[in-house]
Amino acid sequence: MMVGDKSFSKLTGVEKAAVLLLCLGEETTTKVFEELPDDDVRIISRCMMNISHVSAPLAKDVIEAFKKDSAEYTGLFVQGREFVRKAIASAGDPGRVNNLIEQVENTADERPLETISLMQPRMVASLLQSEHPQTVALILSTQKPEHTSRVVSFLPEELRADIMYRIARIDKVSHEVIAQIEEALQREIGVVNEGDQQQVGGIDKVVEILGRMEGGLDRDILDSIDEEDTELAEEIKRRMFTFEDLGELDNRALQTILREVNNDQLTMALKSCSDGVKDKIFANISERAASMIEEDLEAMGPVRLSEVETMQQTIVDIALKLEEEGQIVIAGRGGGDVLV
């Protein structure tokens, strides 16, 4: 049941606040948002964005509950998302406005367990470590990657890889499952959820989380996942490092990789890459080789994108193999230089 169709007695405090502000209008909401803490603005705004209609009886009950005259209100149809944007846009300095709008719009559908996102990572880890690993994985898969990465770092070492493996295997989760988790943790967690299913986990989420970990934890976790599922671990590694990332490597590390690649492979791979990566690669091979490749690229006719991407992946695999052998350390996973 949508918020706007509920009876007053079934509304939560946040829902009552959201309905009241929608009834009072943008100007009043703007003034209220100016006085509220950012966390409260985010929570109420996400609730408002999911409301498309407020029934007349509910509007009347809410306004009467707050000692307001409800005679002129007969129900409201609203554009929740646009309403929130306008209200926030007038509330405070530009930096705060942009930050709030970005957080509300970009994460409203990604973090159904709202309160977890507002808790300190160490506290979340303490709260969750006694739960079943699948429950922990589901909860953490709904959070921002940087928050999840910090939470995982506080979990017992023996749990970290198992949690990340389970997150990678999560796809869409039904509303009922999330509701059950919310009920079990009702004193700590609030739910913002719409639709029958939510995209919460998956390999891409794991890539984002691991990419934000420090102290070599990402490598330890990947090694543990590799013991359980080599294919999954390789897929995660490939997504953590792409052909475009070659442009971020230290020159010596890049030269080590390029020594394992012939000119034909490199020419094909450079067909669709960015100018920045192309320039970085040309700066790390001989002038003669660079000139030959440039001529070949100019003379090369149309090529299937799939063929180019396959060759780029071949070079990425070479880089990952060299890292596994200890010949280089890839930037973002411990450095970016050749080991000597």
Coordinates of C-alpha atoms in Angstrom, one line a residue:
M1 CA 0.0 0.0 0.0
M2 CA 1.3 3.5 -0.9
V3 CA 1.9 6.0 1.9
G4 CA -0.8 8.4 0.5
D5 CA -3.4 5.6 0.8
K6 CA -2.7 4.5 4.3
S7 CA -4.8 5.5 7.3
F8 CA -3.3 8.0 9.7
S9 CA -2.9 5.4 12.5
K10 CA -0.6 3.3 10.2
L11 CA 1.8 6.1 9.3
T12 CA 5.3 6.2 10.8
G13 CA 6.6 9.5 12.1
V14 CA 8.7 10.0 9.0
E15 CA 5.6 9.4 6.8
K16 CA 3.5 11.8 8.7
A17 CA 6.2 14.5 8.4
A18 CA 6.5 13.8 4.6
V19 CA 2.7 14.1 4.1
L20 CA 2.4 17.2 6.2
L21 CA 5.2 19.0 4.2
L22 CA 3.6 18.0 0.9
C23 CA 0.3 19.5 2.1
L24 CA 1.9 22.7 3.3
G25 CA 3.7 23.4 0.1
E26 CA 7.2 24.1 -1.2
E27 CA 7.7 27.5 0.5
T28 CA 7.0 26.1 4.0
T29 CA 8.9 22.9 3.2
T30 CA 11.9 25.1 2.2
K31 CA 11.8 26.9 5.6
V32 CA 11.5 23.6 7.5
F33 CA 14.5 22.0 5.6
E34 CA 16.6 25.0 6.4
E35 CA 16.2 24.2 10.1
L36 CA 16.5 20.4 10.0
P37 CA 19.8 18.4 10.1
D38 CA 20.9 17.0 6.8
D39 CA 20.2 13.4 7.9
D40 CA 16.6 14.3 8.6
V41 CA 16.2 16.1 5.3
R42 CA 17.5 13.0 3.5
I43 CA 15.2 10.6 5.3
I44 CA 12.0 12.7 4.9
S45 CA 12.9 13.6 1.3
R46 CA 13.2 10.0 0.3
C47 CA 9.8 9.3 1.7
M48 CA 8.3 12.3 -0.1
M49 CA 9.8 11.2 -3.4
N50 CA 7.8 8.0 -3.2
I51 CA 4.4 9.7 -2.7
S52 CA 2.4 10.6 -5.8
H53 CA -1.0 11.1 -4.1
V54 CA -2.3 12.2 -0.7
S55 CA -5.9 11.3 -0.1
A56 CA -8.2 14.0 1.3
P57 CA -9.0 12.1 4.6
L58 CA -5.3 11.5 5.2
A59 CA -4.4 15.1 4.5
K60 CA -7.1 16.3 6.9
D61 CA -6.0 13.9 9.7
V62 CA -2.3 14.9 9.4
I63 CA -3.0 18.6 9.4
E64 CA -5.5 18.3 12.3
A65 CA -2.9 16.3 14.3
F66 CA -0.6 19.3 14.0
K67 CA -3.3 21.8 15.0
K68 CA -3.7 23.1 11.4
D69 CA -6.9 24.2 9.6
S70 CA -7.7 21.6 6.9
A71 CA -10.7 23.2 5.4
E72 CA -9.0 24.2 2.1
Y73 CA -7.3 20.8 1.5
T74 CA -9.2 18.2 -0.5
G75 CA -6.3 15.9 -1.4
L76 CA -3.1 16.5 -3.4
F77 CA -1.6 15.0 -6.5
V78 CA 2.1 15.8 -6.5
Q79 CA 5.3 15.2 -8.4
G80 CA 7.3 14.0 -5.4
R81 CA 10.8 14.0 -7.0
E82 CA 10.4 17.4 -8.6
F83 CA 8.8 18.8 -5.4
V84 CA 11.8 17.6 -3.3
R85 CA 14.3 19.1 -5.8
K86 CA 12.7 22.5 -5.7
A87 CA 12.4 22.5 -1.9
I88 CA 16.0 21.4 -1.3
A89 CA 17.3 23.8 -4.0
S90 CA 16.1 26.8 -1.8
A91 CA 17.4 25.4 1.5
G92 CA 20.8 26.8 2.4
D93 CA 24.1 27.3 0.6
P94 CA 24.8 25.9 -2.9
G95 CA 27.3 23.3 -1.6
R96 CA 24.8 21.9 0.8
V97 CA 22.0 21.9 -1.8
N98 CA 24.0 20.1 -4.4
N99 CA 25.2 17.5 -1.9
L100 CA 21.7 16.8 -0.6
I101 CA 20.1 16.6 -4.1
E102 CA 22.9 14.2 -5.2
Q103 CA 22.6 12.0 -2.2
V104 CA 18.8 11.9 -2.3
E105 CA 18.4 11.2 -6.0
N106 CA 21.4 8.9 -6.5
T107 CA 20.8 6.7 -3.4
A108 CA 17.1 6.7 -2.8
D109 CA 16.7 3.4 -4.7
E110 CA 20.0 1.9 -3.7
R111 CA 19.9 2.0 0.1
P112 CA 16.6 0.5 1.3
L113 CA 18.1 0.1 4.8
E114 CA 18.4 3.8 5.7
T115 CA 19.5 3.8 9.3
I116 CA 22.4 1.4 8.6
S117 CA 23.9 4.0 6.3
L118 CA 23.9 6.6 9.1
M119 CA 25.6 4.4 11.7
Q120 CA 29.3 4.3 12.4
P121 CA 31.0 1.4 10.4
R122 CA 32.3 -0.2 13.6
M123 CA 28.9 -0.1 15.2
V124 CA 27.3 -1.7 12.1
A125 CA 29.9 -4.4 12.1
S126 CA 29.3 -5.1 15.8
L127 CA 25.5 -5.2 15.2
L128 CA 25.8 -7.6 12.2
Q129 CA 28.6 -10.0 13.0
S130 CA 26.3 -12.4 14.9
E131 CA 23.8 -12.5 12.0
H132 CA 23.9 -15.2 9.3
P133 CA 26.4 -14.3 6.6
Q134 CA 23.7 -14.2 4.0
T135 CA 21.7 -11.7 6.0
V136 CA 24.9 -9.5 6.5
A137 CA 25.6 -9.7 2.8
L138 CA 22.1 -8.6 1.9
I139 CA 22.1 -5.7 4.3
L140 CA 25.6 -4.5 3.2
S141 CA 24.7 -4.9 -0.5
T142 CA 22.1 -2.1 -0.1
Q143 CA 24.7 0.4 1.2
K144 CA 27.1 2.8 -0.5
P145 CA 30.3 1.0 -1.4
E146 CA 32.5 3.2 0.7
H147 CA 30.3 2.6 3.8
T148 CA 30.3 -1.2 3.1
S149 CA 34.0 -1.3 2.7
R150 CA 34.6 0.3 6.1
V151 CA 32.0 -2.0 7.7
V152 CA 33.7 -5.1 6.2
S153 CA 37.1 -4.0 7.5
F154 CA 35.7 -4.2 11.1
L155 CA 34.2 -7.7 10.6
P156 CA 36.1 -10.7 11.8
E157 CA 38.7 -11.7 9.2
E158 CA 37.2 -15.2 8.7
L159 CA 33.9 -13.5 7.6
R160 CA 35.1 -10.9 5.1
A161 CA 35.6 -13.1 2.0
D162 CA 32.4 -15.1 2.7
I163 CA 30.4 -11.8 2.9
M164 CA 31.9 -10.5 -0.3
Y165 CA 31.3 -13.8 -2.1
R166 CA 27.7 -13.7 -1.1
I167 CA 27.3 -10.1 -2.2
A168 CA 28.6 -10.9 -5.6
R169 CA 26.0 -13.7 -5.9
I170 CA 23.1 -11.4 -5.0
D171 CA 21.0 -10.0 -7.8
K172 CA 17.5 -8.8 -7.1
V173 CA 15.8 -9.2 -3.8
S174 CA 12.0 -9.2 -3.2
H175 CA 10.3 -6.6 -1.1
E176 CA 9.2 -9.4 1.3
V177 CA 12.7 -10.4 2.1
I178 CA 13.9 -6.9 2.8
A179 CA 10.7 -6.4 4.9
Q180 CA 11.6 -9.4 7.0
I181 CA 15.1 -8.1 7.7
E182 CA 13.6 -4.7 8.6
E183 CA 11.3 -6.3 11.0
A184 CA 14.1 -8.2 12.7
L185 CA 16.2 -5.0 13.1
Q186 CA 13.2 -2.6 13.5
R187 CA 14.8 -0.7 16.3
E188 CA 17.9 0.2 14.4
I189 CA 16.9 0.2 10.7
G190 CA 14.4 2.0 8.6
V191 CA 13.4 0.9 5.1
V192 CA 12.9 3.0 2.0
N193 CA 11.7 0.7 -0.8
E194 CA 9.5 0.7 -3.8
G195 CA 8.6 -1.9 -6.4
D196 CA 8.6 -5.6 -6.1
Q197 CA 12.3 -6.1 -6.3
Q198 CA 15.5 -4.2 -5.7
Q199 CA 18.9 -4.4 -7.4
V200 CA 21.2 -4.6 -4.4
G201 CA 24.2 -6.8 -5.0
G202 CA 26.2 -8.3 -7.8
I203 CA 29.8 -8.3 -9.0
D204 CA 29.8 -4.6 -9.8
K205 CA 28.9 -3.8 -6.2
V206 CA 31.7 -6.0 -5.0
V207 CA 34.2 -4.3 -7.4
E208 CA 33.2 -0.9 -6.0
I209 CA 33.5 -2.1 -2.4
L210 CA 36.9 -3.7 -2.8
G211 CA 38.2 -0.7 -4.7
R212 CA 37.7 1.4 -1.6
M213 CA 39.4 -1.0 0.8
E214 CA 42.8 -0.2 2.3
G215 CA 45.7 -2.1 3.7
G216 CA 45.6 -4.9 1.2
L217 CA 42.3 -6.2 2.4
D218 CA 41.0 -6.3 -1.2
R219 CA 43.8 -8.7 -2.1
D220 CA 43.2 -11.0 0.9
I221 CA 39.5 -11.2 0.2
L222 CA 40.0 -11.9 -3.5
D223 CA 42.5 -14.7 -2.6
S224 CA 39.9 -16.2 -0.3
I225 CA 37.1 -15.9 -3.0
D226 CA 39.5 -17.5 -5.5
E227 CA 39.7 -20.6 -3.3
E228 CA 35.9 -20.9 -3.3
D229 CA 35.2 -19.8 -6.9
T230 CA 38.1 -19.1 -9.2
E231 CA 35.9 -18.0 -12.1
L232 CA 34.1 -15.4 -9.9
A233 CA 37.4 -14.1 -8.6
E234 CA 38.8 -13.7 -12.1
E235 CA 35.7 -11.8 -13.2
I236 CA 36.0 -9.5 -10.2
K237 CA 39.7 -8.9 -11.0
R238 CA 38.9 -8.1 -14.6
R239 CA 36.3 -5.5 -13.6
M240 CA 38.5 -4.0 -11.0
F241 CA 41.2 -3.2 -13.7
T242 CA 40.2 -2.2 -17.2
F243 CA 42.2 -1.3 -20.3
E244 CA 41.6 2.4 -19.6
D245 CA 43.3 1.9 -16.2
L246 CA 46.6 1.4 -18.0
G247 CA 46.8 5.2 -18.3
E248 CA 47.0 5.4 -14.5
L249 CA 50.0 3.0 -14.1
D250 CA 53.5 4.0 -13.3
N251 CA 55.7 4.1 -16.4
R252 CA 57.9 1.2 -15.4
A253 CA 54.8 -1.0 -14.6
L254 CA 53.3 -0.1 -18.0
Q255 CA 56.6 -0.9 -19.8
T256 CA 56.7 -4.3 -18.1
I257 CA 53.2 -5.0 -19.5
L258 CA 53.9 -3.7 -23.0
R259 CA 57.0 -5.9 -23.3
E260 CA 54.5 -8.9 -23.3
V261 CA 52.4 -7.4 -26.1
N262 CA 53.2 -7.4 -29.8
N263 CA 52.5 -4.4 -32.1
D264 CA 49.6 -6.1 -33.9
Q265 CA 47.8 -6.7 -30.5
L266 CA 48.5 -3.2 -29.4
T267 CA 47.3 -1.6 -32.6
M268 CA 44.0 -3.4 -32.4
A269 CA 43.5 -2.6 -28.7
L270 CA 44.2 1.1 -29.3
K271 CA 41.5 1.4 -32.0
S272 CA 38.8 2.6 -29.6
C273 CA 40.7 3.8 -26.5
S274 CA 40.9 7.3 -25.1
D275 CA 43.5 9.7 -26.3
G276 CA 44.9 9.9 -22.8
V277 CA 45.6 6.1 -22.7
K278 CA 47.0 6.2 -26.2
D279 CA 49.4 9.0 -25.4
K280 CA 50.5 7.3 -22.2
I281 CA 51.3 4.0 -24.2
F282 CA 53.1 5.8 -27.0
A283 CA 55.2 7.6 -24.4
N284 CA 56.3 4.2 -23.1
I285 CA 57.3 2.5 -26.4
S286 CA 60.0 3.4 -28.9
E287 CA 59.3 6.3 -31.3
R288 CA 59.6 4.0 -34.2
A289 CA 57.0 1.5 -32.8
A290 CA 54.7 4.4 -31.9
S291 CA 55.0 5.8 -35.5
M292 CA 54.3 2.4 -37.0
I293 CA 51.2 1.9 -34.9
E294 CA 49.9 5.3 -35.7
E295 CA 50.3 4.6 -39.4
D296 CA 48.6 1.2 -39.0
L297 CA 45.7 2.8 -37.1
E298 CA 45.2 5.4 -39.9
A299 CA 45.2 2.8 -42.5
M300 CA 43.0 0.4 -40.6
G301 CA 39.4 0.1 -41.8
P302 CA 36.3 -0.4 -39.7
V303 CA 36.7 -3.1 -37.0
R304 CA 34.1 -4.8 -34.9
L305 CA 34.0 -3.3 -31.5
S306 CA 33.9 -6.8 -30.0
E307 CA 37.3 -7.6 -31.6
V308 CA 38.8 -4.5 -30.1
E309 CA 37.4 -5.2 -26.7
T310 CA 38.7 -8.8 -26.8
M311 CA 42.2 -7.6 -27.6
Q312 CA 42.0 -5.0 -24.8
Q313 CA 40.9 -7.7 -22.4
T314 CA 43.9 -9.9 -23.6
I315 CA 46.2 -7.1 -22.5
V316 CA 44.4 -6.6 -19.2
D317 CA 44.8 -10.3 -18.6
I318 CA 48.5 -10.0 -19.2
A319 CA 48.7 -7.2 -16.7
L320 CA 46.7 -9.2 -14.1
K321 CA 49.0 -12.2 -14.7
L322 CA 52.1 -10.1 -14.2
E323 CA 50.6 -8.7 -10.9
E324 CA 49.8 -12.3 -9.8
E325 CA 53.4 -13.3 -10.5
G326 CA 54.6 -10.3 -8.4
Q327 CA 56.3 -8.5 -11.3
I328 CA 54.1 -5.4 -10.9
V329 CA 51.6 -3.9 -8.4
I330 CA 48.6 -2.3 -10.0
A331 CA 47.6 1.2 -8.9
G332 CA 44.8 1.2 -6.4
R333 CA 45.7 -2.3 -5.2
G334 CA 49.0 -1.5 -3.6
G335 CA 50.9 1.0 -5.7
G336 CA 51.6 1.0 -9.4
D337 CA 55.3 0.3 -9.7
V338 CA 57.6 -2.7 -10.6
L339 CA 58.8 -4.6 -7.6
V340 CA 62.6 -4.6 -7.3

